[in-house]
């Protein structure tokens, strides 16, 4: 008994010449299309060359309640003036102002702030 399967022979496509393949691949392109393609490529490369985003760091702080209310009051006054602002933006703006201050003004500002115990409250005081 014959255990081999008979295989039908498929027709093999004749190899094409390089010239015929190139002719099929070549597409007539109008000069306007070339200019448009170049403009699109420039736009995409401009998007890629944007400056890298600055890294945002998350942190937590302890505030006395009256200082926290001051942030809320500043936020309300900004909103009344038509300025949409977040708490972190208020804190960062204050940081920029303190950085620009002279050493005497900076010392006065630091001395006017109450010292706060750092860390989380113990379970017994909750």
Short mmCIF file of N, CA and C in Angstrom, two decimals:
data_model
loop_
_atom_site.label_atom_id
_atom_site.label_comp_id
_atom_site.label_asym_id
_atom_site.label_seq_id
_atom_site.Cartn_x
_atom_site.Cartn_y
_atom_site.Cartn_z
N UNK A 1 0.83 -1.17 0.00
CA UNK A 1 0.00 0.00 0.00
C UNK A 1 0.88 1.25 0.00
N UNK A 2 0.43 2.24 -0.73
CA UNK A 2 1.21 3.46 -0.87
C UNK A 2 0.78 4.45 0.20
N UNK A 3 1.71 4.82 1.11
CA UNK A 3 1.38 5.75 2.21
C UNK A 3 1.72 7.18 1.89
N UNK A 4 2.37 7.40 0.81
CA UNK A 4 2.75 8.76 0.45
C UNK A 4 1.56 9.47 -0.20
N UNK A 5 1.39 10.73 0.20
CA UNK A 5 0.32 11.52 -0.39
C UNK A 5 0.81 12.12 -1.70
N UNK A 6 -0.06 12.11 -2.64
CA UNK A 6 0.33 12.70 -3.91
C UNK A 6 0.14 14.21 -3.82
N UNK A 7 1.09 14.91 -4.31
CA UNK A 7 1.04 16.37 -4.27
C UNK A 7 0.83 16.88 -5.68
N UNK A 8 -0.08 17.82 -5.78
CA UNK A 8 -0.30 18.39 -7.10
C UNK A 8 0.75 19.46 -7.34
N UNK A 9 1.18 19.55 -8.54
CA UNK A 9 2.20 20.53 -8.86
C UNK A 9 1.52 21.85 -9.20
N UNK A 10 1.98 22.88 -8.49
CA UNK A 10 1.46 24.22 -8.75
C UNK A 10 2.32 24.89 -9.80
N UNK A 11 1.68 25.78 -10.52
CA UNK A 11 2.44 26.50 -11.51
C UNK A 11 3.29 27.54 -10.81
N UNK A 12 4.52 27.60 -11.17
CA UNK A 12 5.45 28.55 -10.59
C UNK A 12 5.43 29.80 -11.45
N UNK A 13 5.29 30.96 -10.78
CA UNK A 13 5.26 32.21 -11.52
C UNK A 13 6.64 32.48 -12.08
N UNK A 14 6.64 32.96 -13.30
CA UNK A 14 7.91 33.27 -13.94
C UNK A 14 8.51 34.52 -13.28
N UNK A 15 9.79 34.50 -12.99
CA UNK A 15 10.41 35.68 -12.40
C UNK A 15 10.36 36.85 -13.36
N UNK A 16 10.06 38.01 -12.79
CA UNK A 16 9.97 39.21 -13.61
C UNK A 16 11.33 39.88 -13.66
N UNK A 17 11.50 40.68 -14.66
CA UNK A 17 12.75 41.42 -14.75
C UNK A 17 12.70 42.60 -13.81
N UNK A 18 13.83 43.06 -13.41
CA UNK A 18 13.91 44.19 -12.48
C UNK A 18 13.26 45.42 -13.08
N UNK A 19 13.44 45.62 -14.37
CA UNK A 19 12.87 46.79 -15.02
C UNK A 19 11.35 46.78 -14.95
N UNK A 20 10.74 45.62 -15.15
CA UNK A 20 9.28 45.55 -15.12
C UNK A 20 8.76 45.80 -13.70
N UNK A 21 9.48 45.33 -12.69
CA UNK A 21 9.06 45.56 -11.30
C UNK A 21 9.16 47.04 -10.97
N UNK A 22 10.24 47.68 -11.40
CA UNK A 22 10.43 49.11 -11.14
C UNK A 22 9.35 49.92 -11.83
N UNK A 23 9.01 49.55 -13.06
CA UNK A 23 7.96 50.26 -13.78
C UNK A 23 6.63 50.16 -13.06
N UNK A 24 6.33 48.99 -12.50
CA UNK A 24 5.07 48.82 -11.77
C UNK A 24 5.07 49.64 -10.48
N UNK A 25 6.22 49.74 -9.84
CA UNK A 25 6.30 50.45 -8.56
C UNK A 25 6.35 51.96 -8.74
N UNK A 26 6.83 52.41 -9.89
CA UNK A 26 6.97 53.83 -10.14
C UNK A 26 5.59 54.44 -10.37
N UNK A 27 5.32 55.50 -9.65
CA UNK A 27 4.04 56.18 -9.77
C UNK A 27 4.32 57.60 -10.21
N UNK A 28 3.55 58.08 -11.15
CA UNK A 28 3.72 59.45 -11.60
C UNK A 28 3.19 60.38 -10.51
N UNK A 29 4.05 61.29 -10.07
CA UNK A 29 3.68 62.21 -8.99
C UNK A 29 3.80 63.63 -9.51
N UNK A 30 2.77 64.43 -9.27
CA UNK A 30 2.79 65.82 -9.68
C UNK A 30 3.70 66.61 -8.74
N UNK A 31 4.33 67.69 -9.23
CA UNK A 31 5.21 68.50 -8.37
C UNK A 31 4.49 69.06 -7.14
N UNK A 32 3.19 69.37 -7.27
CA UNK A 32 2.44 69.90 -6.13
C UNK A 32 2.37 68.86 -5.01
N UNK A 33 2.23 67.60 -5.40
CA UNK A 33 2.15 66.54 -4.40
C UNK A 33 3.48 66.39 -3.67
N UNK A 34 4.57 66.59 -4.37
CA UNK A 34 5.89 66.51 -3.74
C UNK A 34 6.04 67.62 -2.72
N UNK A 35 5.61 68.84 -3.08
CA UNK A 35 5.70 69.97 -2.16
C UNK A 35 4.82 69.72 -0.94
N UNK A 36 3.61 69.23 -1.16
CA UNK A 36 2.71 68.94 -0.03
C UNK A 36 3.31 67.88 0.88
N UNK A 37 3.90 66.87 0.30
CA UNK A 37 4.51 65.80 1.10
C UNK A 37 5.68 66.35 1.92
N UNK A 38 6.45 67.25 1.33
CA UNK A 38 7.57 67.86 2.05
C UNK A 38 7.07 68.72 3.20
N UNK A 39 5.98 69.46 2.98
CA UNK A 39 5.41 70.30 4.04
C UNK A 39 4.88 69.44 5.18
N UNK A 40 4.23 68.35 4.85
CA UNK A 40 3.71 67.45 5.89
C UNK A 40 4.87 66.86 6.68
N UNK A 41 5.94 66.50 5.99
CA UNK A 41 7.11 65.94 6.67
C UNK A 41 7.75 66.98 7.59
N UNK A 42 7.80 68.26 7.15
CA UNK A 42 8.36 69.32 7.99
C UNK A 42 7.52 69.50 9.25
N UNK A 43 6.20 69.46 9.10
CA UNK A 43 5.32 69.62 10.26
C UNK A 43 5.52 68.48 11.25
N UNK A 44 5.63 67.27 10.74
CA UNK A 44 5.81 66.12 11.64
C UNK A 44 7.16 66.17 12.32
N UNK A 45 8.19 66.64 11.62
CA UNK A 45 9.51 66.74 12.25
C UNK A 45 9.53 67.88 13.26
N UNK A 46 8.74 68.94 13.02
CA UNK A 46 8.66 70.03 13.99
C UNK A 46 8.00 69.56 15.27
N UNK A 47 7.00 68.69 15.15
CA UNK A 47 6.35 68.15 16.33
C UNK A 47 7.30 67.28 17.12
N UNK A 48 8.14 66.53 16.43
CA UNK A 48 9.07 65.64 17.10
C UNK A 48 10.19 66.40 17.79
N UNK A 49 10.53 67.60 17.33
CA UNK A 49 11.65 68.34 17.88
C UNK A 49 11.25 69.25 19.03
N UNK A 50 10.09 69.03 19.64
CA UNK A 50 9.68 69.84 20.78
C UNK A 50 10.62 69.57 21.95
N UNK A 51 10.72 70.55 22.81
CA UNK A 51 11.56 70.38 24.00
C UNK A 51 10.97 69.30 24.89
N UNK A 52 11.81 68.53 25.52
CA UNK A 52 11.29 67.48 26.39
C UNK A 52 10.56 68.08 27.58
N UNK A 53 9.52 67.38 28.03
CA UNK A 53 8.74 67.87 29.16
C UNK A 53 9.57 67.79 30.43
N UNK A 54 9.34 68.76 31.32
CA UNK A 54 10.04 68.72 32.59
C UNK A 54 9.39 67.68 33.47
N UNK A 55 10.19 67.03 34.26
CA UNK A 55 9.70 65.97 35.13
C UNK A 55 8.96 66.60 36.30
N UNK A 56 7.77 66.09 36.59
CA UNK A 56 6.96 66.58 37.70
C UNK A 56 7.18 65.64 38.88
N UNK A 57 7.49 66.23 40.02
CA UNK A 57 7.76 65.44 41.22
C UNK A 57 6.62 65.64 42.21
N UNK A 58 6.09 64.54 42.71
CA UNK A 58 5.01 64.59 43.70
C UNK A 58 5.63 64.58 45.09
N UNK A 59 5.06 65.39 45.97
CA UNK A 59 5.55 65.45 47.34
C UNK A 59 4.38 65.81 48.24
N UNK A 60 4.56 65.68 49.53
CA UNK A 60 3.49 66.05 50.47
C UNK A 60 4.07 66.99 51.51
N UNK A 61 3.24 67.89 52.00
CA UNK A 61 3.67 68.90 52.96
C UNK A 61 2.66 68.98 54.09
N UNK A 62 3.13 69.48 55.22
CA UNK A 62 2.23 69.74 56.36
C UNK A 62 2.05 71.24 56.47
N UNK A 63 0.79 71.68 56.59
CA UNK A 63 0.47 73.10 56.70
C UNK A 63 -0.36 73.33 57.95
N UNK A 64 -0.12 74.45 58.63
CA UNK A 64 -1.08 74.84 59.65
C UNK A 64 -2.40 75.20 58.96
N UNK A 65 -3.49 75.06 59.68
CA UNK A 65 -4.80 75.28 59.08
C UNK A 65 -4.96 76.70 58.54
N UNK A 66 -4.43 77.70 59.27
CA UNK A 66 -4.59 79.08 58.80
C UNK A 66 -3.80 79.33 57.51
N UNK A 67 -2.66 78.68 57.32
CA UNK A 67 -1.93 78.81 56.06
C UNK A 67 -2.69 78.14 54.92
N UNK A 68 -3.32 77.02 55.22
CA UNK A 68 -4.10 76.33 54.21
C UNK A 68 -5.29 77.19 53.78
N UNK A 69 -5.89 77.89 54.76
CA UNK A 69 -6.99 78.81 54.43
C UNK A 69 -6.49 79.97 53.57
N UNK A 70 -5.24 80.41 53.81
CA UNK A 70 -4.67 81.49 53.00
C UNK A 70 -4.56 81.05 51.53
N UNK A 71 -4.19 79.80 51.31
CA UNK A 71 -4.12 79.29 49.94
C UNK A 71 -5.51 79.31 49.32
N UNK A 72 -6.50 78.89 50.09
CA UNK A 72 -7.88 78.88 49.59
C UNK A 72 -8.35 80.30 49.28
N UNK A 73 -8.01 81.26 50.16
CA UNK A 73 -8.39 82.65 49.92
C UNK A 73 -7.71 83.21 48.67
N UNK A 74 -6.43 82.88 48.50
CA UNK A 74 -5.73 83.33 47.29
C UNK A 74 -6.37 82.74 46.03
N UNK A 75 -6.76 81.49 46.12
CA UNK A 75 -7.40 80.84 44.98
C UNK A 75 -8.72 81.52 44.65
N UNK A 76 -9.51 81.85 45.69
CA UNK A 76 -10.79 82.54 45.47
C UNK A 76 -10.58 83.92 44.86
N UNK A 77 -9.57 84.66 45.32
CA UNK A 77 -9.34 85.99 44.76
C UNK A 77 -8.85 85.90 43.31
N UNK A 78 -8.08 84.87 43.00
CA UNK A 78 -7.66 84.68 41.61
C UNK A 78 -8.86 84.37 40.73
N UNK A 79 -9.74 83.49 41.21
CA UNK A 79 -10.94 83.15 40.43
C UNK A 79 -11.84 84.36 40.24
N UNK A 80 -11.93 85.23 41.27
CA UNK A 80 -12.73 86.45 41.15
C UNK A 80 -12.14 87.38 40.10
N UNK A 81 -10.82 87.32 39.91
CA UNK A 81 -10.14 88.14 38.91
C UNK A 81 -10.14 87.50 37.53
N UNK A 82 -10.73 86.30 37.44
CA UNK A 82 -10.79 85.62 36.15
C UNK A 82 -9.58 84.75 35.87
N UNK A 83 -8.79 84.46 36.90
CA UNK A 83 -7.60 83.63 36.74
C UNK A 83 -7.89 82.26 37.33
N UNK A 84 -7.89 81.23 36.49
CA UNK A 84 -8.08 79.86 36.98
C UNK A 84 -6.73 79.36 37.46
N UNK A 85 -6.65 78.99 38.73
CA UNK A 85 -5.37 78.59 39.31
C UNK A 85 -5.56 77.39 40.22
N UNK A 86 -4.53 76.58 40.32
CA UNK A 86 -4.54 75.42 41.21
C UNK A 86 -3.68 75.75 42.43
N UNK A 87 -3.87 74.97 43.49
CA UNK A 87 -3.09 75.20 44.71
C UNK A 87 -1.60 75.09 44.42
N UNK A 88 -1.22 74.10 43.65
CA UNK A 88 0.21 73.93 43.36
C UNK A 88 0.78 75.12 42.60
N UNK A 89 -0.04 75.74 41.74
CA UNK A 89 0.43 76.91 41.00
C UNK A 89 0.61 78.10 41.93
N UNK A 90 -0.25 78.23 42.94
CA UNK A 90 -0.09 79.30 43.93
C UNK A 90 1.20 79.10 44.70
N UNK A 91 1.45 77.88 45.13
CA UNK A 91 2.68 77.60 45.88
C UNK A 91 3.92 77.83 45.01
N UNK A 92 3.86 77.44 43.75
CA UNK A 92 5.00 77.64 42.87
C UNK A 92 5.23 79.13 42.60
N UNK A 93 4.15 79.91 42.48
CA UNK A 93 4.30 81.36 42.27
C UNK A 93 4.97 81.99 43.49
N UNK A 94 4.57 81.55 44.69
CA UNK A 94 5.22 82.04 45.91
C UNK A 94 6.69 81.67 45.94
N UNK A 95 7.00 80.47 45.49
CA UNK A 95 8.39 80.02 45.43
C UNK A 95 9.21 80.92 44.50
N UNK A 96 8.63 81.28 43.36
CA UNK A 96 9.33 82.15 42.41
C UNK A 96 9.54 83.54 43.01
N UNK A 97 8.54 84.04 43.74
CA UNK A 97 8.69 85.35 44.38
C UNK A 97 9.77 85.32 45.45
N UNK A 98 9.82 84.26 46.24
CA UNK A 98 10.85 84.15 47.27
C UNK A 98 12.24 84.00 46.64
N UNK A 99 12.32 83.33 45.54
CA UNK A 99 13.61 83.17 44.86
C UNK A 99 14.12 84.51 44.35
N UNK A 100 13.21 85.37 43.92
CA UNK A 100 13.60 86.68 43.39
C UNK A 100 13.85 87.71 44.50
N UNK A 101 13.47 87.40 45.74
CA UNK A 101 13.63 88.35 46.84
C UNK A 101 15.10 88.47 47.24
N UNK A 102 15.43 89.64 47.81
CA UNK A 102 16.80 89.80 48.31
C UNK A 102 16.93 89.04 49.64
N UNK A 103 18.14 88.80 50.12
CA UNK A 103 18.33 87.97 51.32
C UNK A 103 17.60 88.49 52.56
N UNK A 104 17.52 89.82 52.74
CA UNK A 104 16.83 90.36 53.93
C UNK A 104 15.34 90.07 53.87
N UNK A 105 14.72 90.26 52.70
CA UNK A 105 13.29 89.97 52.54
C UNK A 105 13.02 88.48 52.73
N UNK A 106 13.90 87.65 52.20
CA UNK A 106 13.76 86.20 52.34
C UNK A 106 13.84 85.80 53.81
N UNK A 107 14.78 86.38 54.54
CA UNK A 107 14.93 86.07 55.97
C UNK A 107 13.68 86.46 56.74
N UNK A 108 13.11 87.64 56.45
CA UNK A 108 11.88 88.09 57.13
C UNK A 108 10.73 87.14 56.83
N UNK A 109 10.62 86.73 55.59
CA UNK A 109 9.52 85.84 55.19
C UNK A 109 9.66 84.49 55.89
N UNK A 110 10.86 83.95 55.96
CA UNK A 110 11.08 82.65 56.61
C UNK A 110 10.82 82.75 58.10
N UNK A 111 11.24 83.84 58.73
CA UNK A 111 11.03 84.01 60.17
C UNK A 111 9.56 84.21 60.52
N UNK A 112 8.76 84.71 59.58
CA UNK A 112 7.34 84.95 59.86
C UNK A 112 6.50 83.67 59.80
N UNK A 113 7.08 82.60 59.31
CA UNK A 113 6.35 81.33 59.17
C UNK A 113 6.51 80.51 60.45
N UNK A 114 5.37 79.98 60.94
CA UNK A 114 5.40 79.12 62.13
C UNK A 114 6.08 77.80 61.79
N UNK A 115 6.82 77.28 62.76
CA UNK A 115 7.44 75.96 62.58
C UNK A 115 6.38 74.89 62.81
N UNK A 116 6.38 73.86 61.97
CA UNK A 116 5.39 72.79 62.05
C UNK A 116 6.14 71.48 62.27
N UNK A 117 5.59 70.64 63.14
CA UNK A 117 6.19 69.33 63.35
C UNK A 117 6.04 68.52 62.07
N UNK A 118 7.10 67.85 61.70
CA UNK A 118 7.05 67.04 60.48
C UNK A 118 6.61 65.63 60.81
N UNK A 119 6.22 64.90 59.82
CA UNK A 119 5.81 63.51 60.00
C UNK A 119 4.32 63.39 60.18
N UNK A 120 3.86 62.17 60.23
CA UNK A 120 2.44 61.88 60.37
C UNK A 120 2.10 61.81 61.85
N UNK A 121 0.87 62.19 62.21
CA UNK A 121 0.49 62.10 63.63
C UNK A 121 0.44 60.65 64.09
N UNK A 122 0.73 60.46 65.37
CA UNK A 122 0.71 59.09 65.90
C UNK A 122 -0.73 58.60 66.01
N UNK A 123 -0.91 57.31 66.11
CA UNK A 123 -2.25 56.71 66.16
C UNK A 123 -2.98 57.10 67.43
N UNK A 124 -2.27 57.39 68.53
CA UNK A 124 -2.90 57.73 69.80
C UNK A 124 -3.55 59.11 69.76
N UNK A 125 -3.03 60.04 68.96
CA UNK A 125 -3.58 61.40 68.91
C UNK A 125 -4.73 61.53 67.94
N UNK A 126 -4.98 60.52 67.13
CA UNK A 126 -6.07 60.61 66.15
C UNK A 126 -7.35 60.45 66.80
#
